[in-house]
PDB file of C-alpha atoms in Angstrom:
ATOM      1  CA  MET A   1     120.937 138.656  59.499  1.00  0.00           C
ATOM      2  CA  PRO A   2     122.348 137.972  55.984  1.00  0.00           C
ATOM      3  CA  ILE A   3     124.175 134.657  55.668  1.00  0.00           C
ATOM      4  CA  TRP A   4     127.273 136.429  54.266  1.00  0.00           C
ATOM      5  CA  ARG A   5     127.842 138.259  57.550  1.00  0.00           C
ATOM      6  CA  SER A   6     129.128 136.509  60.642  1.00  0.00           C
ATOM      7  CA  ILE A   7     127.634 136.890  64.115  1.00  0.00           C
ATOM      8  CA  PRO A   8     129.301 136.348  67.501  1.00  0.00           C
ATOM      9  CA  VAL A   9     129.157 132.736  68.701  1.00  0.00           C
ATOM     10  CA  ALA A  10     128.973 131.898  72.389  1.00  0.00           C
ATOM     11  CA  HIS A  11     130.953 128.660  72.371  1.00  0.00           C
ATOM     12  CA  LEU A  12     129.856 126.024  74.844  1.00  0.00           C
ATOM     13  CA  PRO A  13     132.504 124.724  77.304  1.00  0.00           C
ATOM     14  CA  ARG A  14     134.249 121.516  76.310  1.00  0.00           C
ATOM     15  CA  PRO A  15     131.882 118.705  77.438  1.00  0.00           C
ATOM     16  CA  PHE A  16     134.656 116.467  78.775  1.00  0.00           C
ATOM     17  CA  PRO A  17     138.183 116.811  80.224  1.00  0.00           C
ATOM     18  CA  LEU A  18     141.134 116.267  77.944  1.00  0.00           C
ATOM     19  CA  PHE A  19     142.281 112.657  78.034  1.00  0.00           C
ATOM     20  CA  GLY A  20     139.485 111.712  80.434  1.00  0.00           C
ATOM     21  CA  GLN A  21     137.582 108.482  80.015  1.00  0.00           C
ATOM     22  CA  GLN A  22     135.244 109.862  77.341  1.00  0.00           C
ATOM     23  CA  HIS A  23     138.057 111.404  75.360  1.00  0.00           C
ATOM     24  CA  MET A  24     140.129 108.217  75.495  1.00  0.00           C
ATOM     25  CA  LEU A  25     137.130 106.188  74.401  1.00  0.00           C
ATOM     26  CA  LEU A  26     136.639 108.367  71.381  1.00  0.00           C
ATOM     27  CA  LEU A  27     140.315 108.146  70.438  1.00  0.00           C
ATOM     28  CA  LEU A  28     140.077 104.379  70.748  1.00  0.00           C
ATOM     29  CA  LEU A  29     137.023 104.287  68.501  1.00  0.00           C
ATOM     30  CA  MET A  30     138.877 106.387  65.878  1.00  0.00           C
ATOM     31  CA  LEU A  31     141.811 103.982  66.057  1.00  0.00           C
ATOM     32  CA  ILE A  32     139.519 100.985  65.566  1.00  0.00           C
ATOM     33  CA  GLY A  33     137.878 102.740  62.632  1.00  0.00           C
ATOM     34  CA  GLY A  34     141.252 103.259  61.012  1.00  0.00           C
ATOM     35  CA  VAL A  35     142.220  99.617  61.430  1.00  0.00           C
ATOM     36  CA  LEU A  36     138.920  98.472  59.930  1.00  0.00           C
ATOM     37  CA  TRP A  37     139.447 100.855  56.981  1.00  0.00           C
ATOM     38  CA  LEU A  38     142.855  99.385  56.255  1.00  0.00           C
ATOM     39  CA  VAL A  39     141.662  95.777  56.679  1.00  0.00           C
ATOM     40  CA  VAL A  40     138.898  96.268  54.135  1.00  0.00           C
ATOM     41  CA  ALA A  41     141.124  98.224  51.746  1.00  0.00           C
ATOM     42  CA  GLN A  42     143.868  95.546  51.868  1.00  0.00           C
ATOM     43  CA  ARG A  43     141.317  92.978  50.749  1.00  0.00           C
ATOM     44  CA  CYS A  44     140.695  94.922  47.506  1.00  0.00           C
ATOM     45  CA  LYS A  45     143.220  93.051  45.410  1.00  0.00           C
ATOM     46  CA  GLU A  46     141.961  94.090  41.999  1.00  0.00           C
ATOM     47  CA  ARG A  47     142.138  97.678  40.676  1.00  0.00           C
ATOM     48  CA  ARG A  48     138.388  97.783  40.053  1.00  0.00           C
ATOM     49  CA  SER A  49     137.533  96.804  43.607  1.00  0.00           C
ATOM     50  CA  LEU A  50     140.108  99.225  45.028  1.00  0.00           C
ATOM     51  CA  ARG A  51     138.696 102.097  43.021  1.00  0.00           C
ATOM     52  CA  ALA A  52     135.171 101.188  44.072  1.00  0.00           C
ATOM     53  CA  PHE A  53     136.218 101.253  47.742  1.00  0.00           C
ATOM     54  CA  GLU A  54     138.010 104.613  47.276  1.00  0.00           C
ATOM     55  CA  TRP A  55     135.111 106.224  45.484  1.00  0.00           C
ATOM     56  CA  SER A  56     132.704 104.907  48.092  1.00  0.00           C
ATOM     57  CA  ALA A  57     134.895 106.229  50.912  1.00  0.00           C
ATOM     58  CA  ALA A  58     135.143 109.608  49.190  1.00  0.00           C
ATOM     59  CA  ALA A  59     131.387 109.797  48.785  1.00  0.00           C
ATOM     60  CA  LEU A  60     130.825 108.809  52.452  1.00  0.00           C
ATOM     61  CA  ILE A  61     133.242 111.457  53.705  1.00  0.00           C
ATOM     62  CA  ALA A  62     131.730 114.174  51.504  1.00  0.00           C
ATOM     63  CA  PHE A  63     128.198 113.209  52.497  1.00  0.00           C
ATOM     64  CA  GLN A  64     128.929 113.151  56.239  1.00  0.00           C
ATOM     65  CA  TYR A  65     130.674 116.492  56.100  1.00  0.00           C
ATOM     66  CA  THR A  66     127.802 118.102  54.216  1.00  0.00           C
ATOM     67  CA  VAL A  67     125.215 116.667  56.632  1.00  0.00           C
ATOM     68  CA  GLU A  68     127.268 117.819  59.584  1.00  0.00           C
ATOM     69  CA  ARG A  69     127.287 121.418  58.236  1.00  0.00           C
ATOM     70  CA  VAL A  70     123.526 121.369  57.793  1.00  0.00           C
ATOM     71  CA  ALA A  71     123.031 119.880  61.261  1.00  0.00           C
ATOM     72  CA  TYR A  72     125.045 122.748  62.785  1.00  0.00           C
ATOM     73  CA  LEU A  73     122.843 125.279  61.041  1.00  0.00           C
ATOM     74  CA  ILE A  74     119.746 123.584  62.495  1.00  0.00           C
ATOM     75  CA  LEU A  75     120.984 122.848  66.012  1.00  0.00           C
ATOM     76  CA  ARG A  76     123.091 126.011  66.459  1.00  0.00           C
ATOM     77  CA  PRO A  77     121.079 128.965  65.028  1.00  0.00           C
ATOM     78  CA  ASP A  78     123.694 131.282  66.521  1.00  0.00           C
ATOM     79  CA  TYR A  79     126.109 130.110  63.835  1.00  0.00           C
ATOM     80  CA  ALA A  80     126.260 131.975  60.532  1.00  0.00           C
ATOM     81  CA  LEU A  81     126.733 130.068  57.289  1.00  0.00           C
ATOM     82  CA  VAL A  82     130.087 131.813  56.758  1.00  0.00           C
ATOM     83  CA  GLU A  83     131.384 130.160  59.961  1.00  0.00           C
ATOM     84  CA  LEU A  84     130.696 126.700  58.525  1.00  0.00           C
ATOM     85  CA  LEU A  85     132.654 126.924  55.299  1.00  0.00           C
ATOM     86  CA  PRO A  86     135.460 124.300  54.848  1.00  0.00           C
ATOM     87  CA  PHE A  87     138.218 126.818  55.514  1.00  0.00           C
ATOM     88  CA  GLN A  88     139.564 125.425  58.770  1.00  0.00           C
ATOM     89  CA  LEU A  89     142.506 123.027  58.375  1.00  0.00           C
ATOM     90  CA  CYS A  90     140.154 120.165  59.126  1.00  0.00           C
ATOM     91  CA  GLY A  91     137.708 121.194  56.439  1.00  0.00           C
ATOM     92  CA  LEU A  92     140.486 121.752  53.887  1.00  0.00           C
ATOM     93  CA  SER A  93     141.926 118.345  54.807  1.00  0.00           C
ATOM     94  CA  ILE A  94     138.473 116.772  54.254  1.00  0.00           C
ATOM     95  CA  LEU A  95     138.267 118.256  50.765  1.00  0.00           C
ATOM     96  CA  LEU A  96     141.816 117.180  49.992  1.00  0.00           C
ATOM     97  CA  SER A  97     141.069 113.683  51.323  1.00  0.00           C
ATOM     98  CA  VAL A  98     138.093 113.325  48.969  1.00  0.00           C
ATOM     99  CA  TRP A  99     140.181 114.607  46.043  1.00  0.00           C
ATOM    100  CA  LEU A 100     143.014 112.150  46.834  1.00  0.00           C
ATOM    101  CA  LEU A 101     140.688 109.170  47.050  1.00  0.00           C
ATOM    102  CA  ILE A 102     139.262 110.110  43.663  1.00  0.00           C
ATOM    103  CA  LYS A 103     142.532 111.126  42.051  1.00  0.00           C
ATOM    104  CA  PRO A 104     145.726 110.200  43.951  1.00  0.00           C
ATOM    105  CA  GLY A 105     148.704 112.520  43.488  1.00  0.00           C
ATOM    106  CA  ARG A 106     152.103 112.884  45.111  1.00  0.00           C
ATOM    107  CA  LEU A 107     152.097 116.558  45.978  1.00  0.00           C
ATOM    108  CA  ARG A 108     148.523 116.432  47.267  1.00  0.00           C
ATOM    109  CA  PHE A 109     149.447 113.384  49.319  1.00  0.00           C
ATOM    110  CA  ASN A 110     152.388 115.206  50.923  1.00  0.00           C
ATOM    111  CA  VAL A 111     150.187 118.183  51.736  1.00  0.00           C
ATOM    112  CA  LEU A 112     147.603 115.963  53.371  1.00  0.00           C
ATOM    113  CA  TYR A 113     150.324 114.057  55.214  1.00  0.00           C
ATOM    114  CA  ILE A 114     151.535 117.232  56.894  1.00  0.00           C
ATOM    115  CA  TRP A 115     148.056 118.793  57.349  1.00  0.00           C
ATOM    116  CA  GLY A 116     146.651 115.493  58.660  1.00  0.00           C
ATOM    117  CA  PHE A 117     149.331 114.399  61.131  1.00  0.00           C
ATOM    118  CA  GLY A 118     150.492 117.910  61.887  1.00  0.00           C
ATOM    119  CA  GLY A 119     147.133 119.589  62.129  1.00  0.00           C
ATOM    120  CA  ALA A 120     144.044 117.335  62.097  1.00  0.00           C
ATOM    121  CA  SER A 121     145.609 115.116  64.733  1.00  0.00           C
ATOM    122  CA  MET A 122     145.709 118.113  67.076  1.00  0.00           C
ATOM    123  CA  GLY A 123     141.962 118.353  66.679  1.00  0.00           C
ATOM    124  CA  LEU A 124     141.734 114.800  68.036  1.00  0.00           C
ATOM    125  CA  LEU A 125     144.122 115.429  70.947  1.00  0.00           C
ATOM    126  CA  MET A 126     142.769 118.898  71.893  1.00  0.00           C
ATOM    127  CA  PRO A 127     139.233 118.889  70.437  1.00  0.00           C
ATOM    128  CA  GLU A 128     137.242 122.093  70.087  1.00  0.00           C
ATOM    129  CA  VAL A 129     133.924 120.234  70.322  1.00  0.00           C
ATOM    130  CA  GLU A 130     130.695 121.411  71.878  1.00  0.00           C
ATOM    131  CA  TYR A 131     128.837 118.112  72.287  1.00  0.00           C
ATOM    132  CA  GLY A 132     129.703 115.076  74.344  1.00  0.00           C
ATOM    133  CA  PHE A 133     129.657 111.419  73.360  1.00  0.00           C
ATOM    134  CA  PRO A 134     127.463 109.845  71.990  1.00  0.00           C
ATOM    135  CA  HIS A 135     125.928 112.949  70.373  1.00  0.00           C
ATOM    136  CA  PRO A 136     126.112 112.554  66.557  1.00  0.00           C
ATOM    137  CA  LEU A 137     127.931 115.848  66.151  1.00  0.00           C
ATOM    138  CA  ASN A 138     130.559 114.666  68.613  1.00  0.00           C
ATOM    139  CA  LEU A 139     131.163 111.569  66.488  1.00  0.00           C
ATOM    140  CA  THR A 140     131.218 113.525  63.203  1.00  0.00           C
ATOM    141  CA  PHE A 141     133.704 115.962  64.729  1.00  0.00           C
ATOM    142  CA  PHE A 142     136.139 113.214  65.639  1.00  0.00           C
ATOM    143  CA  LEU A 143     135.582 111.379  62.373  1.00  0.00           C
ATOM    144  CA  GLY A 144     136.130 114.596  60.493  1.00  0.00           C
ATOM    145  CA  HIS A 145     139.590 114.855  62.073  1.00  0.00           C
ATOM    146  CA  ALA A 146     140.325 111.143  61.674  1.00  0.00           C
ATOM    147  CA  TYR A 147     139.415 110.818  57.996  1.00  0.00           C
ATOM    148  CA  PRO A 148     142.514 112.635  56.751  1.00  0.00           C
ATOM    149  CA  LEU A 149     144.694 110.296  58.843  1.00  0.00           C
ATOM    150  CA  TYR A 150     142.788 107.288  57.450  1.00  0.00           C
ATOM    151  CA  VAL A 151     143.371 108.484  53.842  1.00  0.00           C
ATOM    152  CA  VAL A 152     147.095 109.060  54.455  1.00  0.00           C
ATOM    153  CA  ALA A 153     147.448 105.644  56.039  1.00  0.00           C
ATOM    154  CA  HIS A 154     145.464 104.136  53.113  1.00  0.00           C
ATOM    155  CA  LEU A 155     147.739 105.710  50.530  1.00  0.00           C
ATOM    156  CA  ILE A 156     150.891 104.601  52.381  1.00  0.00           C
ATOM    157  CA  SER A 157     149.822 100.989  53.113  1.00  0.00           C
ATOM    158  CA  VAL A 158     147.657 100.226  50.087  1.00  0.00           C
ATOM    159  CA  ARG A 159     149.007 102.420  47.291  1.00  0.00           C
ATOM    160  CA  HIS A 160     152.565 102.464  48.683  1.00  0.00           C
ATOM    161  CA  PHE A 161     152.921 106.249  48.692  1.00  0.00           C
ATOM    162  CA  ARG A 162     155.869 107.667  50.555  1.00  0.00           C
ATOM    163  CA  PRO A 163     156.243 111.178  51.977  1.00  0.00           C
ATOM    164  CA  ARG A 164     159.030 112.995  50.190  1.00  0.00           C
ATOM    165  CA  ILE A 165     160.957 115.717  52.016  1.00  0.00           C
ATOM    166  CA  SER A 166     161.936 117.159  48.605  1.00  0.00           C
ATOM    167  CA  LEU A 167     158.300 118.329  48.320  1.00  0.00           C
ATOM    168  CA  LEU A 168     158.340 120.140  51.684  1.00  0.00           C
ATOM    169  CA  PRO A 169     159.096 123.548  50.091  1.00  0.00           C
ATOM    170  CA  LYS A 170     155.987 123.189  47.913  1.00  0.00           C
ATOM    171  CA  VAL A 171     153.903 121.949  50.868  1.00  0.00           C
ATOM    172  CA  PHE A 172     155.096 124.928  52.928  1.00  0.00           C
ATOM    173  CA  ALA A 173     154.352 127.378  50.114  1.00  0.00           C
ATOM    174  CA  ILE A 174     150.834 125.987  49.670  1.00  0.00           C
ATOM    175  CA  THR A 175     150.202 126.189  53.441  1.00  0.00           C
ATOM    176  CA  MET A 176     151.454 129.796  53.603  1.00  0.00           C
ATOM    177  CA  ALA A 177     149.317 130.717  50.635  1.00  0.00           C
ATOM    178  CA  VAL A 178     146.224 129.310  52.360  1.00  0.00           C
ATOM    179  CA  LEU A 179     147.168 131.059  55.628  1.00  0.00           C
ATOM    180  CA  GLY A 180     147.589 134.374  53.811  1.00  0.00           C
ATOM    181  CA  LEU A 181     144.279 133.979  52.067  1.00  0.00           C
ATOM    182  CA  MET A 182     142.484 133.350  55.400  1.00  0.00           C
ATOM    183  CA  MET A 183     144.060 136.554  56.735  1.00  0.00           C
ATOM    184  CA  ILE A 184     142.214 138.354  53.946  1.00  0.00           C
ATOM    185  CA  VAL A 185     139.014 136.345  54.206  1.00  0.00           C
ATOM    186  CA  ASN A 186     138.553 136.532  58.003  1.00  0.00           C
ATOM    187  CA  PRO A 187     138.178 140.328  58.287  1.00  0.00           C
ATOM    188  CA  ILE A 188     135.758 140.316  55.347  1.00  0.00           C
ATOM    189  CA  LEU A 189     133.527 137.545  56.728  1.00  0.00           C
ATOM    190  CA  GLY A 190     134.111 138.174  60.451  1.00  0.00           C
ATOM    191  CA  THR A 191     135.403 134.605  60.892  1.00  0.00           C
ATOM    192  CA  ASN A 192     138.482 133.004  62.475  1.00  0.00           C
ATOM    193  CA  TYR A 193     139.572 130.368  59.968  1.00  0.00           C
ATOM    194  CA  LEU A 194     142.978 128.771  60.730  1.00  0.00           C
ATOM    195  CA  PHE A 195     142.802 130.714  64.029  1.00  0.00           C
ATOM    196  CA  VAL A 196     144.758 133.672  62.606  1.00  0.00           C
ATOM    197  CA  SER A 197     142.277 136.133  64.016  1.00  0.00           C
ATOM    198  CA  GLY A 198     142.214 134.776  67.573  1.00  0.00           C
ATOM    199  CA  LYS A 199     142.851 131.682  69.683  1.00  0.00           C
ATOM    200  CA  PRO A 200     140.242 128.906  69.653  1.00  0.00           C
ATOM    201  CA  MET A 201     138.337 127.561  72.667  1.00  0.00           C
ATOM    202  CA  GLY A 202     140.643 124.531  72.857  1.00  0.00           C
ATOM    203  CA  GLY A 203     143.797 126.505  72.204  1.00  0.00           C
ATOM    204  CA  GLU A 204     145.901 125.186  75.089  1.00  0.00           C
ATOM    205  CA  LEU A 205     148.915 124.855  72.866  1.00  0.00           C
ATOM    206  CA  LEU A 206     148.580 128.377  71.438  1.00  0.00           C
ATOM    207  CA  ASP A 207     148.361 129.756  74.971  1.00  0.00           C
ATOM    208  CA  PHE A 208     152.098 129.102  75.256  1.00  0.00           C
ATOM    209  CA  MET A 209     152.837 131.086  72.057  1.00  0.00           C
ATOM    210  CA  GLY A 210     152.018 134.549  73.223  1.00  0.00           C
ATOM    211  CA  PRO A 211     149.263 137.031  72.351  1.00  0.00           C
ATOM    212  CA  TRP A 212     147.868 137.839  68.912  1.00  0.00           C
ATOM    213  CA  PRO A 213     149.472 138.284  66.439  1.00  0.00           C
ATOM    214  CA  VAL A 214     152.752 136.999  67.957  1.00  0.00           C
ATOM    215  CA  TYR A 215     151.463 133.453  68.258  1.00  0.00           C
ATOM    216  CA  ILE A 216     150.875 133.250  64.486  1.00  0.00           C
ATOM    217  CA  GLY A 217     154.626 133.426  63.848  1.00  0.00           C
ATOM    218  CA  TRP A 218     155.315 130.827  66.484  1.00  0.00           C
ATOM    219  CA  MET A 219     152.486 128.694  65.078  1.00  0.00           C
ATOM    220  CA  ILE A 220     154.170 128.745  61.662  1.00  0.00           C
ATOM    221  CA  ALA A 221     157.576 127.930  63.160  1.00  0.00           C
ATOM    222  CA  PHE A 222     156.112 125.155  65.268  1.00  0.00           C
ATOM    223  CA  GLY A 223     154.327 123.726  62.201  1.00  0.00           C
ATOM    224  CA  LEU A 224     157.535 123.699  60.190  1.00  0.00           C
ATOM    225  CA  VAL A 225     159.361 121.852  62.960  1.00  0.00           C
ATOM    226  CA  VAL A 226     156.558 119.316  63.166  1.00  0.00           C
ATOM    227  CA  ALA A 227     156.687 118.828  59.374  1.00  0.00           C
ATOM    228  CA  LEU A 228     160.394 118.133  59.509  1.00  0.00           C
ATOM    229  CA  VAL A 229     159.914 115.625  62.328  1.00  0.00           C
ATOM    230  CA  LEU A 230     157.141 113.899  60.394  1.00  0.00           C
ATOM    231  CA  TYR A 231     159.493 113.337  57.463  1.00  0.00           C
ATOM    232  CA  VAL A 232     162.217 111.803  59.587  1.00  0.00           C
ATOM    233  CA  PRO A 233     160.863 108.219  59.529  1.00  0.00           C
ATOM    234  CA  PHE A 234     160.904 108.330  55.703  1.00  0.00           C
ATOM    235  CA  LEU A 235     164.449 109.676  55.238  1.00  0.00           C
ATOM    236  CA  VAL A 236     166.080 106.232  55.354  1.00  0.00           C
ATOM    237  CA  PRO A 237     166.148 104.769  51.818  1.00  0.00           C
ATOM    238  CA  ARG A 238     164.571 101.378  51.468  1.00  0.00           C
ATOM    239  CA  LYS A 239     163.218  99.142  48.801  1.00  0.00           C
ATOM    240  CA  LYS A 240     159.496  99.562  48.345  1.00  0.00           C
ATOM    241  CA  PRO A 241     156.784  98.731  45.815  1.00  0.00           C
ATOM    242  CA  ALA A 242     156.112 101.361  43.194  1.00  0.00           C
ATOM    243  CA  GLU A 243     153.447 103.938  44.024  1.00  0.00           C
ATOM    244  CA  LEU A 244     150.104 102.826  42.645  1.00  0.00           C
ATOM    245  CA  LEU A 245     149.192 105.900  40.600  1.00  0.00           C
ATOM    246  CA  ASP A 246     146.351 105.592  38.118  1.00  0.00           C
ATOM    247  CA  PRO A 247     147.382 106.728  34.619  1.00  0.00           C
ATOM    248  CA  GLU A 248     145.157 109.761  34.829  1.00  0.00           C
ATOM    249  CA  SER A 249     146.567 110.647  38.275  1.00  0.00           C
ATOM    250  CA  ALA A 250     150.255 110.395  37.461  1.00  0.00           C
ATOM    251  CA  GLY A 251     150.872 114.126  38.019  1.00  0.00           C
ATOM    252  CA  GLU A 252     151.103 115.908  41.319  1.00  0.00           C
TER     253      GLU A 252
END
């Protein structure tokens, strides 16, 4: 079958119960990974060493994501290439994470802040994963959803970025544009990016939002509420160091 046409995928059942021992172990490992990331980044006192760390992290994330896509094509021949494009929120967040590490920017940071903590975190809490621990694709799945959170934490703690609620309208507009684009792409490719064509295997939360397409409206409303809640901790003015934007990255 041509690679530009999708084929039905018989998803495997989730290999472990939500918040069981294996799931909690994986969440703990992701937390430890984030702490180690910040410890190393905080030791980069000079700009040159910080940029070297960020470029290295960006290269590692991009390399792992690419290898994971290739591994799925090898291990799961029932997948079509069009189903492995970076058009899910996780994949888009990975691309944005790499871009931010290479070229930090305020608007991109705010987008990743909302996509990461409002979306990628849900992939950690309610994973749609087909392999159990310690299968490599299990680890890459969890890391792929943890990396955006690592990058956001890095930009907040190391580069002193701060989420700005004034940018929420732009973040919402970008998100809606991507959602609308996937509504066009999915019927063409036969895919289900951003889950606008059907509920995912691990869609426990969406099960409370009604049938298709009703749940899409509720999903948007829920996402907006989550975004507002995520900005609450940063509404209180406080003195803070200036954001460490490189001269060539001073824009959005």
